[in-house]
Short mmCIF file of C-alpha atoms and ligand atoms in Angstrom, two decimals:
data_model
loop_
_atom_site.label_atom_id
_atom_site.label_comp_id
_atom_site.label_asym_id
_atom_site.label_seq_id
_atom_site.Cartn_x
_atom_site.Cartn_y
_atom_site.Cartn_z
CA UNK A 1 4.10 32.86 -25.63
CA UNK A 2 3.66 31.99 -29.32
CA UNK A 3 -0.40 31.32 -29.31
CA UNK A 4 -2.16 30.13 -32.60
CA UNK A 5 -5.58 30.53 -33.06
CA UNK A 6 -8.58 27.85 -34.01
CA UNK A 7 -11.84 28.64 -34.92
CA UNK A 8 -14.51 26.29 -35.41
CA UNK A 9 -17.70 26.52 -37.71
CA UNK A 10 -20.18 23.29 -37.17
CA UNK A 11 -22.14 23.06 -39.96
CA UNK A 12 -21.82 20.74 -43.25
CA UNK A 13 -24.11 19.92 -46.29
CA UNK A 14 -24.49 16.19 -44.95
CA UNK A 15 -23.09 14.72 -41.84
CA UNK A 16 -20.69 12.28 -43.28
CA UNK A 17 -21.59 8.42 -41.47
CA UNK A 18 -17.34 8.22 -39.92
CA UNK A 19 -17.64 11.92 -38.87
CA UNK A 20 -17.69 12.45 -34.42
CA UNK A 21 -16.48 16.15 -35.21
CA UNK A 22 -18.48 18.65 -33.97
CA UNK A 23 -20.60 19.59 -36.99
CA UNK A 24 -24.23 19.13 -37.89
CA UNK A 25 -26.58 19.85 -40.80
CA UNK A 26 -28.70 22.92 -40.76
CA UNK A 27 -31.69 23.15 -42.51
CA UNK A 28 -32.52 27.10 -41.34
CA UNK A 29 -30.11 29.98 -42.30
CA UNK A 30 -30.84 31.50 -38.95
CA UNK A 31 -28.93 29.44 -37.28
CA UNK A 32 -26.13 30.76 -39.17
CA UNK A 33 -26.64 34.07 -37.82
CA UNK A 34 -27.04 32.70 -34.09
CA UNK A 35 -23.37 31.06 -34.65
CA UNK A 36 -22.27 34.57 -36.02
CA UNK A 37 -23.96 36.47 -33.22
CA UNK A 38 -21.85 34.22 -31.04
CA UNK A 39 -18.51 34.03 -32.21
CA UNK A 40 -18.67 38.15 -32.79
CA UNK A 41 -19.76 37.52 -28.64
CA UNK A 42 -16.68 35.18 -28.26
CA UNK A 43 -14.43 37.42 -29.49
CA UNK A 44 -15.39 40.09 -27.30
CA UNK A 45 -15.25 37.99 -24.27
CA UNK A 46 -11.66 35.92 -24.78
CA UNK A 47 -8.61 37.28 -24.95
CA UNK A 48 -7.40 36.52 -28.96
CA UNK A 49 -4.41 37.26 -29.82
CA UNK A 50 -3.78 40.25 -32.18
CA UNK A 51 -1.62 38.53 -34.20
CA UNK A 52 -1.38 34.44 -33.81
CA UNK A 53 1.42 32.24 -34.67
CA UNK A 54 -0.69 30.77 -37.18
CA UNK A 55 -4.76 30.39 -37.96
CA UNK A 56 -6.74 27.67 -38.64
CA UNK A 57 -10.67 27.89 -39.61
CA UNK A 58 -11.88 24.33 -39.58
CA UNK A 59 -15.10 22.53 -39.53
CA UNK A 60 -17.68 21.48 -39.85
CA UNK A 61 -17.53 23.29 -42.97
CA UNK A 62 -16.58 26.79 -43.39
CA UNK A 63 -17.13 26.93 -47.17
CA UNK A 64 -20.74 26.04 -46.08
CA UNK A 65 -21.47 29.48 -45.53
CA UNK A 66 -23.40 31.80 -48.75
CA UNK A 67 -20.96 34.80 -49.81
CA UNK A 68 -22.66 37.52 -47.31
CA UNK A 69 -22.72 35.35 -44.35
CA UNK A 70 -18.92 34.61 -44.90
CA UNK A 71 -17.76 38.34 -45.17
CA UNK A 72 -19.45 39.03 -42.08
CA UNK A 73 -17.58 36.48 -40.37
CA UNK A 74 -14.06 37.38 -41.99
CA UNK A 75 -15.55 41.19 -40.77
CA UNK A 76 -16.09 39.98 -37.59
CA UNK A 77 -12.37 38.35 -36.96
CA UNK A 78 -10.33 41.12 -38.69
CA UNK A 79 -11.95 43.23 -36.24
CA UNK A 80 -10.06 41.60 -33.86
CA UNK A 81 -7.46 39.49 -35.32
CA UNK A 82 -4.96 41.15 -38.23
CA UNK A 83 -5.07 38.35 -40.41
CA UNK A 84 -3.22 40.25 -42.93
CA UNK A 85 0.13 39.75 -40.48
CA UNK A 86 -0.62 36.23 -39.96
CA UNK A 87 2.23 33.29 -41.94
CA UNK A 88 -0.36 30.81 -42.55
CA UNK A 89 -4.26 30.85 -42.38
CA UNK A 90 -6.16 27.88 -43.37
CA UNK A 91 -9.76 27.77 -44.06
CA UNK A 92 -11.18 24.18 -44.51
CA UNK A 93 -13.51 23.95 -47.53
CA UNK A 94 -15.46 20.91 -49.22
CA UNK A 95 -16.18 20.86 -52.66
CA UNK A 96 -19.52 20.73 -52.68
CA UNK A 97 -20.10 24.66 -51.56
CA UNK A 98 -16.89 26.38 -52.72
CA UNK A 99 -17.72 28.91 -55.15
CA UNK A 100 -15.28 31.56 -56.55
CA UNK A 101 -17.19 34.09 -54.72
CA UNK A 102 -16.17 32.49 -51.97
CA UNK A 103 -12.95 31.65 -52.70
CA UNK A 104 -11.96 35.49 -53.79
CA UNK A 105 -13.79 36.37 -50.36
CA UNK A 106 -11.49 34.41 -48.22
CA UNK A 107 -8.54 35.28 -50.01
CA UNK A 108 -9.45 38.51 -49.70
CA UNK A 109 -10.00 38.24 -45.86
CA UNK A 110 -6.46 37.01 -45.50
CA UNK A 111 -6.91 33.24 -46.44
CA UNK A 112 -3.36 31.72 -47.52
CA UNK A 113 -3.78 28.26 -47.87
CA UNK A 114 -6.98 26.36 -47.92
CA UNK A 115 -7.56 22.85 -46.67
CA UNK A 116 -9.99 20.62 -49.10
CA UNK A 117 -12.01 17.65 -48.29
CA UNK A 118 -11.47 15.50 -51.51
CA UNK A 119 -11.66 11.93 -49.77
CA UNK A 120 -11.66 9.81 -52.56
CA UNK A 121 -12.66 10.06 -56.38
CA UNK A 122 -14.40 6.90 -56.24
CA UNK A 123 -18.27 6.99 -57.20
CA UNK A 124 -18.44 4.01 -54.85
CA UNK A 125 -16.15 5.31 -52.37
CA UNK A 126 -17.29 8.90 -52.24
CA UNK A 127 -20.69 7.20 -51.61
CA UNK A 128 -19.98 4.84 -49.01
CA UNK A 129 -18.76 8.25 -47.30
CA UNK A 130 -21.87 10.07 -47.37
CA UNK A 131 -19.99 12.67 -49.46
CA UNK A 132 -22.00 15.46 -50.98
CA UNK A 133 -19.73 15.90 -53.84
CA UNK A 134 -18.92 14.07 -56.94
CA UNK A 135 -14.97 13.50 -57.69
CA UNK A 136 -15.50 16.26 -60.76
CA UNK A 137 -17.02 18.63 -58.31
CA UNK A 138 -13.50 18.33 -56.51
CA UNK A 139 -11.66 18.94 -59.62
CA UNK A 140 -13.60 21.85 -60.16
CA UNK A 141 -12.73 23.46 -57.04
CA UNK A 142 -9.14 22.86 -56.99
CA UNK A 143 -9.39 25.20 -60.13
CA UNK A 144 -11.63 28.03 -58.22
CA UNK A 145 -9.04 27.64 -55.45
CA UNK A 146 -6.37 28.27 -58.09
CA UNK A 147 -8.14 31.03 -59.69
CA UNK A 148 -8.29 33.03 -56.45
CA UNK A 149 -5.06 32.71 -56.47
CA UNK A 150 -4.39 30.41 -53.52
CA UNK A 151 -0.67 29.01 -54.15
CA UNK A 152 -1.14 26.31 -50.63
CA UNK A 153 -3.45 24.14 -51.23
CA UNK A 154 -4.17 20.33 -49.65
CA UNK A 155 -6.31 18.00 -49.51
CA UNK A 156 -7.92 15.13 -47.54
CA UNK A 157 -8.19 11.51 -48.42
CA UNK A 158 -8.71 8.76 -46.33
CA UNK A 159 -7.82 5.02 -47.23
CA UNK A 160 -8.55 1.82 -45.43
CA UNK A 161 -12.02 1.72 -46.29
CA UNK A 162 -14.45 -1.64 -45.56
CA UNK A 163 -13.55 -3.69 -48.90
CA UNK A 164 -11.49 -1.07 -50.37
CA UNK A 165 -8.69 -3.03 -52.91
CA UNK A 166 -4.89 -0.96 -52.29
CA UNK A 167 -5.30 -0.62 -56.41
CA UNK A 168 -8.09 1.21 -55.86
CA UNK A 169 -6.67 3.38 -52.94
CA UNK A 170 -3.50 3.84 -55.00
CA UNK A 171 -5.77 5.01 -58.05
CA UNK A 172 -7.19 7.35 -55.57
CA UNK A 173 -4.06 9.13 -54.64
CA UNK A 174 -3.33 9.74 -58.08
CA UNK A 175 -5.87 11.61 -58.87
CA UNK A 176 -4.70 13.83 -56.12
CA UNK A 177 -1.65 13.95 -56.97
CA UNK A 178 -2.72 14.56 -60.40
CA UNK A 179 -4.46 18.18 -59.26
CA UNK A 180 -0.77 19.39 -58.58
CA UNK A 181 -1.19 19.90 -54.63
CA UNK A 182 1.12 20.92 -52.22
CA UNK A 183 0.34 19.11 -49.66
CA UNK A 184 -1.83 16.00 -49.04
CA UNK A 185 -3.50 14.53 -45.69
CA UNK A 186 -3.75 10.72 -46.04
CA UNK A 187 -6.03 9.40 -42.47
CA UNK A 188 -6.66 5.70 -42.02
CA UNK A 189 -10.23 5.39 -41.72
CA UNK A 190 -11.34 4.64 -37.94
CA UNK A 191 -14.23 3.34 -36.44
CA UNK A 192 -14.89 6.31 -33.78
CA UNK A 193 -17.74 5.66 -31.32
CA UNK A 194 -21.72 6.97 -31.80
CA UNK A 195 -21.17 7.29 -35.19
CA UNK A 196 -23.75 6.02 -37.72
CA UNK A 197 -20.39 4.15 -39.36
CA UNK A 198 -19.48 2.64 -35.81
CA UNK A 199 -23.45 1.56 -35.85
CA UNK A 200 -23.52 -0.47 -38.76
CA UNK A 201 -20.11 -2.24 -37.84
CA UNK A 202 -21.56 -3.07 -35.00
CA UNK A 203 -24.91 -4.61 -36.84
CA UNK A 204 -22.34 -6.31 -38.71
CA UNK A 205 -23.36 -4.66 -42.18
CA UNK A 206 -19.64 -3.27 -42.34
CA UNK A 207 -16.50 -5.08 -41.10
CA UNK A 208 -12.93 -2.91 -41.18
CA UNK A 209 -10.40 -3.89 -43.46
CA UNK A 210 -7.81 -6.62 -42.19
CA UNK A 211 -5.13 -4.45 -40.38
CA UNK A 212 -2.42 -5.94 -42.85
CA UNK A 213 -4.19 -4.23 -45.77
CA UNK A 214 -4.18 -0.87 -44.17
CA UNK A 215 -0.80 -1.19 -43.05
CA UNK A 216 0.21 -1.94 -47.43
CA UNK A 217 -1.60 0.97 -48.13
CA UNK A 218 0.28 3.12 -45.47
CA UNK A 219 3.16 1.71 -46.94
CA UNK A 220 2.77 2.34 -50.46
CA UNK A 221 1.19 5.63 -49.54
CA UNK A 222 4.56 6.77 -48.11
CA UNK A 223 6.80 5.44 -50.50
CA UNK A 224 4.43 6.98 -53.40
CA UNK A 225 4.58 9.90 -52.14
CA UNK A 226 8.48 9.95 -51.28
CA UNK A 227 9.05 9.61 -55.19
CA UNK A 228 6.67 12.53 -55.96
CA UNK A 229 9.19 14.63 -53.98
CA UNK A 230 6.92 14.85 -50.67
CA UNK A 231 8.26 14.47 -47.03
CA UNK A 232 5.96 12.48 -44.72
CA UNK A 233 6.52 15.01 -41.95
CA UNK A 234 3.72 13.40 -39.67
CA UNK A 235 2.13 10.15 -39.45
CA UNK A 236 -0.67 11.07 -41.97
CA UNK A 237 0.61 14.60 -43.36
CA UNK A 238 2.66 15.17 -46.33
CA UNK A 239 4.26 18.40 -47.62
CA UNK A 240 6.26 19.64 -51.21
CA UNK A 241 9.51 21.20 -49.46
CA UNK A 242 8.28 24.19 -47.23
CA UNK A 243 4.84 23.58 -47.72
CA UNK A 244 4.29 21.52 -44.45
CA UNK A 245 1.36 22.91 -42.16
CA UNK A 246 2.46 25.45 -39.60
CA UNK A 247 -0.34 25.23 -37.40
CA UNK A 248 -0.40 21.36 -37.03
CA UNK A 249 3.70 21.29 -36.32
CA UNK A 250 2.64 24.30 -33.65
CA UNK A 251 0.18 21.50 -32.08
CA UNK A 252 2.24 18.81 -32.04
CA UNK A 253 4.83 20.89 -30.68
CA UNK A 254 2.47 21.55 -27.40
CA UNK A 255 2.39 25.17 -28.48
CA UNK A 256 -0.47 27.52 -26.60
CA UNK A 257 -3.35 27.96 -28.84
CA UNK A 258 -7.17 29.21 -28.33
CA UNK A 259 -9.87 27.52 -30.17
CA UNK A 260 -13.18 29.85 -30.30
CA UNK A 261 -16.60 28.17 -31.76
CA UNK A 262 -18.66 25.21 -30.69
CA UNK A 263 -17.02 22.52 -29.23
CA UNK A 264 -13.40 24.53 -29.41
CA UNK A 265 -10.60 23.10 -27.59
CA UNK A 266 -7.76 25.61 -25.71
CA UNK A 267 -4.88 25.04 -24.32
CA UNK A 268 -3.04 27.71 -22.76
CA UNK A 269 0.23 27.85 -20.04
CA UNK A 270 -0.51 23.90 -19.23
CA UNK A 271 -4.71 24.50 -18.80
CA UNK A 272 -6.74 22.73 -21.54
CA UNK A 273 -10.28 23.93 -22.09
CA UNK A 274 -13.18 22.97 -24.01
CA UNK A 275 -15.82 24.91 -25.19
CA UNK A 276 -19.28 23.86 -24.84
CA UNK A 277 -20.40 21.63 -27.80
CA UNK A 278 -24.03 22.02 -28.72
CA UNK A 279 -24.56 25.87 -30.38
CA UNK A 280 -27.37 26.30 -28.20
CA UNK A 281 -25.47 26.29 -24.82
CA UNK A 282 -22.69 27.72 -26.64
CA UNK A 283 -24.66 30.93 -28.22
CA UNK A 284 -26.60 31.49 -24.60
CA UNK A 285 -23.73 31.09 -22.43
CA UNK A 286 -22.44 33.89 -24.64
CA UNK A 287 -25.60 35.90 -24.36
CA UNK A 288 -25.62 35.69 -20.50
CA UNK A 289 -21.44 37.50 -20.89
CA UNK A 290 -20.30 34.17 -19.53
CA UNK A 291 -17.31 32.20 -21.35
CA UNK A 292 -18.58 29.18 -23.01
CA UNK A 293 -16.85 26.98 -21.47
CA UNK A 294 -17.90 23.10 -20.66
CA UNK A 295 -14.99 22.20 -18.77
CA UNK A 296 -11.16 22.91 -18.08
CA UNK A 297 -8.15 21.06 -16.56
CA UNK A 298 -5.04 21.94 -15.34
CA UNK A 299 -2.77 19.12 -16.98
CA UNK A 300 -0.18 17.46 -14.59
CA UNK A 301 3.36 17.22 -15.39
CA UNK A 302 2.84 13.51 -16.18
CA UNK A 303 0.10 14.07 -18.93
CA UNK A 304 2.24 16.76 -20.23
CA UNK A 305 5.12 14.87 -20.62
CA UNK A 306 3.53 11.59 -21.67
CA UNK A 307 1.75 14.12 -24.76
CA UNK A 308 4.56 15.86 -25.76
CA UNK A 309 6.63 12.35 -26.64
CA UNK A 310 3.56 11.08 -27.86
CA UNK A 311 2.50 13.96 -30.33
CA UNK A 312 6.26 14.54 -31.22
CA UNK A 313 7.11 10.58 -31.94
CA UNK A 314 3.80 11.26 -34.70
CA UNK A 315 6.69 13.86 -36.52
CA UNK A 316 9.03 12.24 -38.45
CA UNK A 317 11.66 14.25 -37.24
CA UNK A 318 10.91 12.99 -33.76
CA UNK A 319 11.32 14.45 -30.40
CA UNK A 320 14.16 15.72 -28.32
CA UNK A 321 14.17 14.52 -25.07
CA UNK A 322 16.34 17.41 -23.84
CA UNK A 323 14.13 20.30 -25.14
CA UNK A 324 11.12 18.41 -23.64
CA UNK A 325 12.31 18.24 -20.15
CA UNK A 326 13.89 22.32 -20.40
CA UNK A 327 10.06 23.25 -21.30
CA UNK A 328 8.76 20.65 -18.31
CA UNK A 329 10.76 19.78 -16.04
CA UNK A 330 12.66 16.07 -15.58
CA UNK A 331 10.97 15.12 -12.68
CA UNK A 332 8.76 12.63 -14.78
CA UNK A 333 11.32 11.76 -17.14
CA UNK A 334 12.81 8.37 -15.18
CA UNK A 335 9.27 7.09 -15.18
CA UNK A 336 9.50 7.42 -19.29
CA UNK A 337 12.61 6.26 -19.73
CA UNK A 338 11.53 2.91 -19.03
CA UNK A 339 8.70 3.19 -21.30
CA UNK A 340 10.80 3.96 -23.64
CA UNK A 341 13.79 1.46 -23.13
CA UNK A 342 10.86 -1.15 -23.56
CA UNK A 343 9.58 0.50 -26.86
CA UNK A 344 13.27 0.68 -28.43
CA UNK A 345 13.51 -3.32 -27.29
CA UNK A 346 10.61 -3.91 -29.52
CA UNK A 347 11.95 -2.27 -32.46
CA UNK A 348 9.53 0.30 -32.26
CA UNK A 349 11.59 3.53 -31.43
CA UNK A 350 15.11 4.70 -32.00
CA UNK A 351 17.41 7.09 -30.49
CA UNK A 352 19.84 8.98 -31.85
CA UNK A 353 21.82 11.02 -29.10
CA UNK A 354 18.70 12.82 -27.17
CA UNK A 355 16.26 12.50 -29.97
CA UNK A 356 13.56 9.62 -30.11
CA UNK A 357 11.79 8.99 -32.98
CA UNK A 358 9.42 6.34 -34.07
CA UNK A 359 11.17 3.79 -36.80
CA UNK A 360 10.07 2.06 -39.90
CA UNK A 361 7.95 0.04 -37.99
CA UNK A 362 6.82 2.04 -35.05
CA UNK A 363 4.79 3.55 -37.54
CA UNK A 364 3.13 1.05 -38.41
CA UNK A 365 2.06 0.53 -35.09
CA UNK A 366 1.92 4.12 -33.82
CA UNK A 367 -1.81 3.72 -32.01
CA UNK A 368 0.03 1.17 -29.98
CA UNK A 369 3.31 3.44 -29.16
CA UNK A 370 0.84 6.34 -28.24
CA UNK A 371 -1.40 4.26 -26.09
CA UNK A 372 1.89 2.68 -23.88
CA UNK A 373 2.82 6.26 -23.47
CA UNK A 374 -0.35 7.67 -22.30
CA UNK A 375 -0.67 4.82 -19.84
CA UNK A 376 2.84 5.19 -18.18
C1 LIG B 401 -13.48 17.03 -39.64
S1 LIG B 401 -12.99 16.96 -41.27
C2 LIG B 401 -13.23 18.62 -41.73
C3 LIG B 401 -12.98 18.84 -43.21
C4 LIG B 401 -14.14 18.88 -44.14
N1 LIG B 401 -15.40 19.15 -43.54
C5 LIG B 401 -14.28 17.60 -44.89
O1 LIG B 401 -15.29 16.98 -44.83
O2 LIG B 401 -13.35 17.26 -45.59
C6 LIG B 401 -11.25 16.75 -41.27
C7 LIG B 401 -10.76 15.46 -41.88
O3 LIG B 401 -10.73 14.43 -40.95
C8 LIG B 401 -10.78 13.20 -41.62
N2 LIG B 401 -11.65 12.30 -40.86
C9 LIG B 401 -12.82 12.60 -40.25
N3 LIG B 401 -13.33 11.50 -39.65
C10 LIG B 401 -12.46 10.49 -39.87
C11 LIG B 401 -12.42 9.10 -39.51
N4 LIG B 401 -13.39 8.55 -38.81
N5 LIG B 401 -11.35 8.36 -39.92
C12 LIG B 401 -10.35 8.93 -40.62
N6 LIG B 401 -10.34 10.21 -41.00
C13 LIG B 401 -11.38 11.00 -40.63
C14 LIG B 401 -11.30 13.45 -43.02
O4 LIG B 401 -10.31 13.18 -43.97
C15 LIG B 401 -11.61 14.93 -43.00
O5 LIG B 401 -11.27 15.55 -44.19
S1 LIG B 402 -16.14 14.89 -42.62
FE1 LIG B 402 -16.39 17.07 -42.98
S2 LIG B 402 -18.29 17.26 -44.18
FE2 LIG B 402 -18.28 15.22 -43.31
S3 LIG B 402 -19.48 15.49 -41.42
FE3 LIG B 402 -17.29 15.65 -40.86
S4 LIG B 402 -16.90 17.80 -40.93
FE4 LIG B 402 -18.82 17.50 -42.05
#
């Protein structure tokens, strides 16, 4: 089966206050060398495959590594993975450590499109996001990335912040738009749980932006971004023609894919796996020739189905009800039809033939759609 690859590298500058990925600050290079140790361990132990459907090296921050560290890493993959054959591989990288050595490195390695956290270009904004970079520092990296000659390039912004005016947000996503990329991630800001943002909301020192607010930016965002000539393929993704992310359609599309690194989720012939998080019990189950894995589940048909209509109604092309029950079966599609018969009464899907997808105002209330599905 078509299998894409993730690989996940924990560490960043700062450990942004909204952040519950996996990824931590590290204040010793050694432990750089433990995660390499590791992953050159991983790779060994798991079956990779040769040549993925697409690769994605995410963070955490893999631009956090210094030039040597990085080309042992990209040494350490090709050994095993022929990135050179591979349509699309992304490597995350934040402006704050992306140098052009770096840059030529990856691109070098087999890097086609890299992935950059710009946020906002906001003083106040960046700062409320305990970001390590100014907005010119962003600029400035867009141009190494275009030096190297990267010709797929996004970026990362996030809107909805705590007092955050839509003039400002719009201002925001003009200055992206401005750097001439291809494709642009636009993520609502949430409140996740244990995180130092989630804290303070809780203290009351921050309070989320009225819901109405967020939904006029998500509006404007889209139609903004319509007239630019981008299609809002997903929820918060938006491509130039062609340019839309392989490896995130491959997701959504319940495709097989093995994550490798800290914390890496797998998900292979209906069994989804996750690695251990902390690099400690990561790097030793590795050292003992065990796979480092915290737990596993074999999904049932129900959770299956329920997450393919729920990760396909996030596409804007929708899903197909017919292709979803030839991949798993229609035993559980009665008990969905009735979830969805009550969504399309609400206005918040529509059908067309076999294919459901969420309308104009489903999507504004998408969390909503996705939770009714994954309760059915
Ligand atoms: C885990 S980060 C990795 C990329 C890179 N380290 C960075 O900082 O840009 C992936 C993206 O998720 C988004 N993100 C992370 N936490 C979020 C939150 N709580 N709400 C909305 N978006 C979030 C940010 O836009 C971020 O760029
Ligand atoms: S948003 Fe990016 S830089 Fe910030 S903590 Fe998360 S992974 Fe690290």
């Amino acid at each position: 089966l078509p299998t894409s690859l993730y690989v996940h590298v924990p560490f960043c500058v700062v450990k942004c206050g909204y952040c519950d990925f996996n990824s931590y600050e590290v204040d010793d290079a050694a432990v750089l060398d433990v995660y390499l140790t590791g992953l050159a361990r991983e790779l060994d132990l798991v079956s990779v495959p040769q040549r993925p459907t697409t690769v994605f090296i995410g963070g955490g921050t893999p631009s956090f590594f210094d030039p040597a560290r990085l080309e042992r890493f990209f040494a350490l993959l090709r050994r095993h993975v022929d990135l050179d054959h591979v349509d699309e591989v992304t490597m995350e990288v934040n402006p704050e450590s992306l140098t052009s050595a770096k840059a030529r490195l990856a691109r070098a390695a087999g890097v086609n499109r890299v992935s950059m956290g710009a946020q906002s270009f906001a003083p106040r904004w960046l700062a409320f996001l305990d970001r390590a970079h100014s907005a010119e520092q962003t600029r400035s990296a867009v141009a190494t990335v275009r030096d190297a000659g990267f010709v797929n390039l996004s970026l990362d912004l996030m809107f909805g912040l705590p007092g955050q005016a839509t003039a400002e947000w719009l201002a925001d996503l003009e200055a992206a738009l401005q750097l001439g990329t291809e494709h642009l991630s636009c993520y609502n800001l949430t409140f996740e749980s244990g995180t130092r943002l989630e804290h303070a909301r809780r203290r009351g020192e921050v309070q989320p932006n009225p819901a109405e607010i967020d939904r006029e930016m998500f509006t404007l965002t889209r139609s903004r971004l319509a007239d630019e000539g981008f299609t809002a393929y997903e929820i918060s993704n938006f491509a130039r023609a062609g340019k839309h992310c392989r490896h995130n359609d491959h997701y959504w599309l319940q495709g097989d894919y093995v994550g490798i690194g800290p914390g890496a989720a797998s998900h292979r012939a209906g069994v989804r796996s996750t690695n251990l998080k902390p690099l400690d019990a990561w790097s030793s189950s590795l050292q003992r020739g065990l796979p480092p894995v915290a737990e596993a589940e074999t999904l049932t048909a129900r959770q299956r189905y329920a997450e393919a209509l729920w990760l396909g109604l996030r596409r804007s092309d929708g899903i197909d009800l017919d292709t979803v029950g030839a991949r798993l079966g229609t035993r559980e599609a009665p008990r969905f039809a009735s979830v969805l018969d009550e969504l399309a009464a609400a206005g918040w899907i529509a059908r067309d033939g076999t294919r459901v997808a969420l309308t104009g105002e489903g999507l504004l209330f998408a969390d909503s759609v996705g939770a009714r599905l994954l309760c059915a």
